[in-house]
Structure formats: C-alpha cells, structure tokens
Amino acid sequence: MIYKKSLNATRCTLHAILSNAIRYTLYAMFVLILGCAARSPLPEKPTGEFIWPPPPETPRIKWLTQWSNSQDFKKVNPLDVLIGEAFIDVLFRPNGVVADKSGNIYVADSQLRKIFVFDMQKFTLRFLGEGDLAVPIGLAIDNKRGIIYVSDSKLNKVFGLDKNTGRVVISLGITGEFNMPSGIVYDEDRDRLYVSDTKNHIVRVYDKDGKRLFTIGKQGRDDSEFHTPSYLALDRNGRLYVVDSFNFRVQIFDTDGKFVKKFGRLGNTSGSFSRPGGIGVDSEGHIYVVDTAFNNFQIFNDEGRLLLWIGKRGIGAGEFSFPAGMHIDSEDRIYVTDTFNRRVQVFQYLKEKK
C-alpha cells in the first residue's frame, strides 16, 4: 500500500515536472521564434540619430521612427500570447500609406485585406475595411469630411471609408470601369480624387461625390501617355505627379490635366529608375520617388535633377526591403512603406534655416 502511494506520488511529481518542463520549453521556443521574427521581418526599432547627408554636409533628412505592430503602443508578454490571452497584430504586406492632420497613420495591407490605423490620439492600433477589401493598394484622405479612400486592385473598386467608424460612405467603379486601380490622391482645395487606372493606362478624376470629371492620358510613350501608371502625388499648387511605371519616368500635370513636364529614365545608376514606386512632394517642391529595386528613395528638384538618395537593402534605419508606397504630410514628415521589412519608416525633411 505504501509502495502504491509512493508510486502514485512519484507519478504525480513526474507529471508536474514534465508539465512545467513542457510549458517552459514551449515558452522558450516561443520567445526564440518571436525573437527571430523580430530580427528578420520585424527589425527592432533603431536607436540613435540618423541623418542624411552625413556630416560635415548640412543635414536635409532625419530618421524619426518606425511603425509595424500593436506592440508599438503596448508591449505584450510573450507568455500571454502563448496561452491565448493576447495577440500581436503585425503588418504583413504594407503598401499605400497616408497620414491625417492629427498625425494618425493609415497603412493598406494588401495581404491581410485591411487598413492598419496607428492611432496617435487614442494611442492604439485599430483597423478599417475588414470584410470589405480584397487587395487594398493606394490610400488618400479627405481631412475635411474625414474620409479615407482606398483602391482595391482585385475588386476593381475605390471605396471611401469613414475614418472613425470604417463604414463605406462612397464606392466608385461600375462594372468594367477600372482595371487594377492602384495609386490615388485627394485634392482638398478642389475636392477632386485622382485614381491611377493602371491596366487601362489612364488617370481618372472624380469630384467629391464620385462624379466622373475627366481622364488624363492613354497608353503610349509620348507626353501625356502612360505605360502602367501607379502612385500619385500633389504639390502645394495642385499639380499632379504620376509615376509612369514602365516608361520609367514621372509626368507632371496642371490642375486641368494638361501636361507640364517629365523626368526620369530606365537605368541602374542614381537619378534613373528601375522599379519606381511611391511618390511625394514636400513644402519646398522637392520630389521624392521610391524605387523598389534600388531599395531607396531619391530626391529631385523641380527640374528633375537628383539632389540626394537614401537607402540600401537592410533592416536598419533608412534601409529597406522592397519599399512601395510613400506619403509626405503638411509638416514635411515622410512616410515610406518598407514592405518586406513589414514596417513604415518615418523621416523628416529639414528645411534650410533662414
């Protein structure tokens, strides 16, 4: 009897030891996996100051921060994730990006089919478009009405979502109208929405209610012609900048859609393009163009002359792995979706002191 009790006690002790061992082994494995993931697809947030160009030259661009997951706001205990008490939401395939006037950052995740909202007011991560989107690509914002526009290249639609509730308040794209829409931008001064209708090789223009106003371009290589237009941007004067992807150039149009100028060429040297992507214009008229193949963004003056380029392949500050979208806000903060690093990097243009 004593032997049986001792045996049962031994079994219970062994069971407890094994349970604890398994639990802590799984915990250690989870921490290891999480750590490996953080080092590769989710780099740790860099520390220190990063500026371009380096001294002794006058700095023009400063790295500010990066955004990638719900832990950017609140750190999660890995054990809580393991036992199902917490979940880490992480960008998977970030594409278009835009920021509102409150500093909230909106990122279209083409793989997860939703828009990540890094809400700086509520200090939390929330989502828009869940259940409504298939392959979201481009983002634009109407700050006056609080509408986030998103292009969906699979559904061939452009949706306008209430930025707070996520409710669809406008839908563009009758059957056969769009063929893989991508880049979009909203002109708040003229209440116009521009949409790259990529596979139709044109840019479509709508008013704030979704009424079609006019189109820009057709397929070709001449001025005002496109081969697969993609990302769009506006300057402070309302001029439209179109990344003419497979003509490897940027074309610029006035507010009536009339051709103004162009720059760019195919090449593998600084100042040329290989896979041009996101585009933005700062308050002083400098033009920024992401190049996915170069893993950088290049900065040009109004005449298309290269001023500076930033980036190389890597996971550090100012390093990229297939960057895609770009947005420059009214404060000259520069947002770049670093797609395969699963993050958005934020930079600041440093104006000349007067």
Coordinates of C-alpha atoms in Angstrom, one line a residue:
M1 CA 0.0 0.0 0.0
I2 CA 2.8 2.3 0.9
Y3 CA 4.6 1.3 -2.3
K4 CA 1.5 2.2 -4.3
K5 CA 1.1 5.6 -2.6
S6 CA 4.8 6.3 -3.2
L7 CA 4.4 5.3 -6.8
N8 CA 1.4 7.5 -7.3
A9 CA 3.1 10.4 -5.6
T10 CA 6.2 9.8 -7.8
R11 CA 3.9 9.8 -10.9
C12 CA 2.2 13.0 -9.8
T13 CA 5.6 14.6 -9.2
L14 CA 6.9 13.5 -12.6
H15 CA 3.7 14.7 -14.2
A16 CA 4.1 18.1 -12.6
I17 CA 7.8 18.3 -13.6
L18 CA 7.1 17.2 -17.1
S19 CA 4.2 19.7 -17.4
N20 CA 6.4 22.5 -16.1
A21 CA 9.2 21.4 -18.4
I22 CA 6.9 21.3 -21.4
R23 CA 5.3 24.7 -20.5
Y24 CA 8.7 26.4 -20.1
T25 CA 10.1 24.7 -23.2
L26 CA 7.2 25.9 -25.3
Y27 CA 7.6 29.4 -23.7
A28 CA 11.3 29.4 -24.5
M29 CA 10.6 28.2 -28.1
F30 CA 8.0 31.0 -28.5
V31 CA 10.4 33.6 -27.2
L32 CA 13.1 32.3 -29.6
I33 CA 10.7 32.3 -32.5
L34 CA 9.4 35.8 -31.6
G35 CA 13.0 37.0 -31.3
C36 CA 14.0 35.5 -34.7
A37 CA 10.9 37.1 -36.3
A38 CA 11.7 40.4 -34.8
R39 CA 15.3 40.3 -36.1
S40 CA 14.2 39.4 -39.7
P41 CA 10.8 40.5 -40.8
L42 CA 10.3 42.8 -37.8
P43 CA 13.5 44.7 -37.1
E44 CA 13.9 46.1 -33.6
K45 CA 13.4 49.9 -33.6
P46 CA 16.8 51.5 -34.2
T47 CA 18.2 53.8 -31.5
G48 CA 20.4 56.8 -32.0
E49 CA 20.3 59.7 -34.5
F50 CA 20.3 59.1 -38.3
I51 CA 20.6 62.0 -40.7
W52 CA 21.4 62.4 -44.4
P53 CA 23.7 63.6 -45.9
P54 CA 26.2 62.8 -43.1
P55 CA 28.5 65.4 -41.6
P56 CA 30.2 67.7 -42.5
E57 CA 27.4 68.4 -45.0
T58 CA 24.2 70.2 -43.9
P59 CA 21.6 67.6 -42.9
R60 CA 18.4 67.5 -45.0
I61 CA 16.7 64.3 -43.9
K62 CA 16.3 62.9 -40.4
W63 CA 15.0 59.4 -39.4
L64 CA 12.3 59.7 -36.8
T65 CA 10.7 56.3 -36.1
Q66 CA 9.0 53.2 -37.5
W67 CA 5.6 51.6 -37.1
S68 CA 4.8 48.0 -37.6
N69 CA 2.6 46.3 -35.0
S70 CA 0.4 46.6 -31.9
Q71 CA 3.5 46.4 -29.6
D72 CA 4.5 49.8 -30.8
F73 CA 1.9 51.1 -28.4
K74 CA 1.8 48.5 -25.7
K75 CA 4.3 45.7 -25.1
V76 CA 2.8 42.2 -24.9
N77 CA 4.0 39.4 -22.6
P78 CA 5.0 36.5 -24.9
L79 CA 3.5 34.0 -22.4
D80 CA 0.2 35.8 -22.7
V81 CA 0.3 35.2 -26.4
L82 CA 1.2 31.6 -25.9
I83 CA -1.8 30.9 -23.6
G84 CA -4.2 32.9 -25.8
E85 CA -4.5 35.9 -23.5
A86 CA -3.1 38.3 -26.0
F87 CA -2.5 38.7 -29.8
I88 CA 0.1 40.7 -31.6
D89 CA -1.2 42.4 -34.8
V90 CA 1.6 42.8 -37.3
L91 CA 1.8 44.4 -40.7
F92 CA 2.3 41.7 -43.3
R93 CA 2.4 43.4 -46.8
P94 CA 2.2 47.2 -46.3
N95 CA 1.5 49.2 -49.5
G96 CA -0.2 52.6 -49.6
V97 CA 0.2 55.0 -46.7
V98 CA -1.3 58.3 -45.7
A99 CA -1.5 60.4 -42.5
D100 CA -4.3 62.7 -41.3
K101 CA -3.9 66.1 -39.8
S102 CA -4.0 64.6 -36.3
G103 CA -0.9 62.5 -37.1
N104 CA -2.7 59.2 -37.3
I105 CA -1.1 56.9 -39.8
Y106 CA -3.1 54.7 -42.2
V107 CA -1.5 51.7 -43.9
A108 CA -3.1 49.5 -46.6
D109 CA -2.1 45.9 -46.0
S110 CA -2.6 44.1 -49.3
Q111 CA -2.2 40.6 -47.9
L112 CA -4.3 41.0 -44.7
R113 CA -7.0 42.8 -46.6
K114 CA -7.4 45.7 -44.2
I115 CA -6.1 49.1 -43.3
F116 CA -4.0 49.4 -40.2
V117 CA -4.6 52.6 -38.3
F118 CA -1.8 53.7 -35.9
D119 CA -4.0 56.0 -33.8
M120 CA -1.8 58.6 -32.1
Q121 CA -4.8 60.2 -30.4
K122 CA -6.0 57.0 -28.7
F123 CA -2.6 55.5 -28.6
T124 CA -3.7 52.2 -30.0
L125 CA -3.8 50.2 -33.2
R126 CA -7.2 49.7 -34.9
F127 CA -8.4 48.6 -38.3
L128 CA -10.6 49.8 -41.2
G129 CA -12.1 47.9 -44.1
E130 CA -12.2 44.4 -42.6
G131 CA -14.6 42.3 -44.6
D132 CA -14.9 45.0 -47.4
L133 CA -11.5 44.8 -49.0
A134 CA -9.7 42.1 -51.1
V135 CA -6.4 43.7 -52.2
P136 CA -6.1 47.3 -50.9
I137 CA -3.3 49.2 -52.6
G138 CA -3.5 53.0 -52.5
L139 CA -4.7 55.4 -49.9
A140 CA -5.8 59.0 -49.9
I141 CA -7.6 61.2 -47.4
D142 CA -10.2 64.0 -47.3
N143 CA -9.5 65.6 -44.0
K144 CA -12.5 68.0 -44.2
R145 CA -15.0 65.1 -44.4
G146 CA -13.0 62.5 -42.5
I147 CA -12.9 60.1 -45.4
I148 CA -10.2 57.6 -46.2
Y149 CA -10.1 56.5 -49.8
V150 CA -8.7 53.1 -50.7
S151 CA -8.2 51.5 -54.1
D152 CA -8.7 47.7 -54.4
S153 CA -6.9 46.2 -57.4
K154 CA -8.8 42.8 -57.1
L155 CA -12.4 44.2 -56.7
N156 CA -11.6 47.0 -59.2
K157 CA -13.2 49.5 -56.9
V158 CA -12.3 52.6 -54.9
F159 CA -14.0 52.9 -51.5
G160 CA -14.4 55.9 -49.3
L161 CA -14.5 54.9 -45.6
D162 CA -15.4 56.9 -42.6
K163 CA -12.0 57.2 -40.9
N164 CA -13.6 56.7 -37.4
T165 CA -16.2 54.0 -38.0
G166 CA -14.9 52.3 -41.1
R167 CA -18.3 52.5 -42.7
V168 CA -18.3 52.6 -46.5
V169 CA -19.7 56.1 -47.5
I170 CA -18.8 56.1 -51.2
S171 CA -18.0 53.5 -53.8
L172 CA -16.5 54.1 -57.2
G173 CA -16.1 51.7 -60.1
I174 CA -19.0 50.4 -62.2
T175 CA -18.5 47.1 -63.9
G176 CA -15.7 47.3 -66.4
E177 CA -14.6 50.8 -65.4
F178 CA -11.4 50.1 -63.5
N179 CA -8.7 47.6 -64.4
M180 CA -6.5 47.2 -61.4
P181 CA -6.7 50.7 -59.8
S182 CA -3.6 51.5 -57.7
G183 CA -2.3 54.9 -56.7
I184 CA -4.8 57.6 -55.5
V185 CA -4.6 61.1 -54.1
Y186 CA -7.2 63.6 -53.0
D187 CA -7.0 67.4 -53.7
E188 CA -8.8 69.0 -50.8
D189 CA -8.6 72.5 -52.3
R190 CA -10.5 71.4 -55.4
D191 CA -12.4 68.5 -53.9
R192 CA -11.0 66.1 -56.5
L193 CA -10.0 62.4 -56.3
Y194 CA -7.3 61.2 -58.8
V195 CA -7.1 57.4 -59.4
S196 CA -4.5 55.5 -61.4
D197 CA -6.4 53.1 -63.6
T198 CA -3.3 51.1 -64.0
K199 CA -4.1 48.4 -66.6
N200 CA -6.2 50.9 -68.6
H201 CA -3.2 53.2 -68.7
I202 CA -5.0 56.3 -67.7
V203 CA -5.7 58.5 -64.6
R204 CA -9.3 59.1 -63.8
V205 CA -10.6 62.3 -62.0
Y206 CA -13.7 62.4 -59.8
D207 CA -15.4 65.1 -57.7
K208 CA -16.1 64.6 -54.0
D209 CA -19.4 62.9 -54.7
G210 CA -17.9 60.3 -57.1
K211 CA -19.0 62.0 -60.3
R212 CA -16.5 61.4 -63.2
L213 CA -14.9 64.7 -64.3
F214 CA -12.3 63.8 -66.9
T215 CA -9.4 61.4 -67.7
I216 CA -5.7 62.0 -68.3
G217 CA -3.6 60.1 -70.8
K218 CA -3.8 57.0 -72.8
Q219 CA -1.4 54.1 -73.5
G220 CA 1.9 55.1 -75.1
R221 CA 5.3 56.6 -74.7
D222 CA 4.7 60.2 -75.7
D223 CA 3.9 63.1 -73.4
S224 CA 0.6 62.6 -71.6
E225 CA 0.7 58.9 -72.4
F226 CA 1.4 56.1 -69.9
H227 CA 2.5 52.6 -69.6
T228 CA 1.1 51.2 -66.3
P229 CA 0.7 54.4 -64.2
S230 CA 0.8 53.7 -60.5
Y231 CA 1.4 56.0 -57.5
L232 CA 0.3 59.7 -57.4
A233 CA 1.1 62.8 -55.5
L234 CA 0.1 66.5 -55.5
D235 CA 2.2 69.6 -54.7
R236 CA 1.0 72.6 -52.8
N237 CA -0.2 74.2 -56.1
G238 CA -2.4 71.3 -57.0
R239 CA -0.1 69.9 -59.8
L240 CA -0.4 66.2 -60.2
Y241 CA 2.7 63.9 -60.2
V242 CA 2.2 60.5 -61.9
V243 CA 4.7 57.6 -61.6
D244 CA 4.6 56.3 -65.2
S245 CA 6.0 52.9 -64.1
F246 CA 7.0 51.1 -67.3
N247 CA 8.0 54.2 -69.1
F248 CA 10.4 54.7 -66.0
R249 CA 9.6 58.3 -65.5
V250 CA 7.5 60.9 -63.6
Q251 CA 5.0 63.0 -65.5
I252 CA 3.6 66.3 -64.1
F253 CA 0.2 67.8 -65.0
D254 CA -1.6 71.1 -64.1
T255 CA -5.0 71.3 -62.4
D256 CA -6.7 70.9 -65.8
G257 CA -4.9 67.7 -66.6
K258 CA -2.6 69.4 -69.1
F259 CA 1.0 68.1 -69.4
V260 CA 3.6 70.3 -67.8
K261 CA 6.9 68.3 -67.8
K262 CA 8.5 64.9 -67.2
F263 CA 11.8 63.5 -65.9
G264 CA 13.3 60.1 -65.5
R265 CA 14.8 57.2 -67.5
L266 CA 15.5 53.5 -67.2
G267 CA 18.8 52.7 -65.6
N268 CA 20.7 51.3 -62.7
T269 CA 22.5 54.4 -61.5
S270 CA 21.5 57.2 -59.2
G271 CA 19.0 59.6 -60.8
S272 CA 17.5 56.8 -63.0
F273 CA 14.7 54.4 -62.2
S274 CA 14.4 50.6 -62.2
R275 CA 11.1 49.9 -60.4
P276 CA 9.7 53.4 -59.4
G277 CA 7.0 53.3 -56.7
G278 CA 5.7 55.7 -54.2
I279 CA 6.0 59.5 -54.7
G280 CA 5.6 62.6 -52.7
V281 CA 6.4 66.4 -52.8
D282 CA 7.5 68.4 -49.8
S283 CA 6.6 72.0 -49.0
E284 CA 9.5 73.4 -51.0
G285 CA 8.7 71.5 -54.1
H286 CA 11.3 68.7 -53.8
I287 CA 10.1 65.4 -55.5
Y288 CA 10.7 62.1 -53.7
V289 CA 10.4 58.8 -55.6
V290 CA 10.7 55.3 -54.1
D291 CA 12.5 52.7 -56.1
T292 CA 11.6 49.2 -55.1
A293 CA 14.5 47.6 -56.9
F294 CA 17.1 50.0 -55.5
N295 CA 15.7 49.8 -52.0
N296 CA 15.8 53.5 -51.6
F297 CA 14.1 56.8 -52.3
Q298 CA 15.6 59.5 -54.4
I299 CA 15.0 63.3 -54.1
F300 CA 14.9 65.6 -57.1
N301 CA 14.4 69.3 -57.6
D302 CA 11.6 70.7 -59.7
E303 CA 13.6 70.2 -62.9
G304 CA 14.2 66.5 -62.2
R305 CA 17.8 66.9 -61.1
L306 CA 18.9 64.4 -58.5
L307 CA 19.7 66.0 -55.1
L308 CA 20.1 63.1 -52.7
W309 CA 19.2 59.5 -52.4
I310 CA 18.6 57.5 -49.2
G311 CA 18.6 53.8 -48.6
K312 CA 20.1 50.4 -49.3
R313 CA 19.0 46.8 -48.7
G314 CA 18.9 46.1 -44.9
I315 CA 16.8 46.3 -41.7
G316 CA 18.3 49.4 -40.1
A317 CA 17.2 53.0 -40.1
G318 CA 17.0 54.2 -43.7
E319 CA 17.4 50.7 -45.0
F320 CA 14.7 48.9 -46.9
S321 CA 13.5 45.6 -48.4
F322 CA 11.3 46.3 -51.4
P323 CA 9.8 49.6 -50.3
A324 CA 6.5 50.6 -52.0
G325 CA 4.3 53.5 -51.0
M326 CA 5.1 57.0 -49.8
H327 CA 3.3 60.0 -48.3
I328 CA 4.5 63.4 -47.3
D329 CA 2.3 65.3 -44.9
S330 CA 1.9 69.0 -44.3
E331 CA 4.7 69.0 -41.7
D332 CA 7.1 67.5 -44.2
R333 CA 7.2 64.1 -42.5
I334 CA 8.0 61.4 -45.0
Y335 CA 6.3 58.0 -44.6
V336 CA 7.7 55.0 -46.6
T337 CA 6.2 51.5 -46.5
D338 CA 9.1 49.2 -46.2
T339 CA 7.2 46.2 -47.5
F340 CA 9.3 43.1 -46.8
N341 CA 10.5 44.5 -43.5
R342 CA 6.8 44.8 -42.6
R343 CA 7.0 48.4 -41.3
V344 CA 6.5 52.0 -42.1
Q345 CA 9.6 54.2 -41.7
V346 CA 9.1 57.9 -40.9
F347 CA 11.6 60.6 -41.8
Q348 CA 11.6 64.4 -41.5
Y349 CA 12.7 66.9 -44.2
L350 CA 14.8 69.6 -42.5
K351 CA 14.2 73.0 -44.1
E352 CA 17.0 75.4 -44.6
K353 CA 17.3 77.9 -41.7
K354 CA 16.5 81.5 -42.9

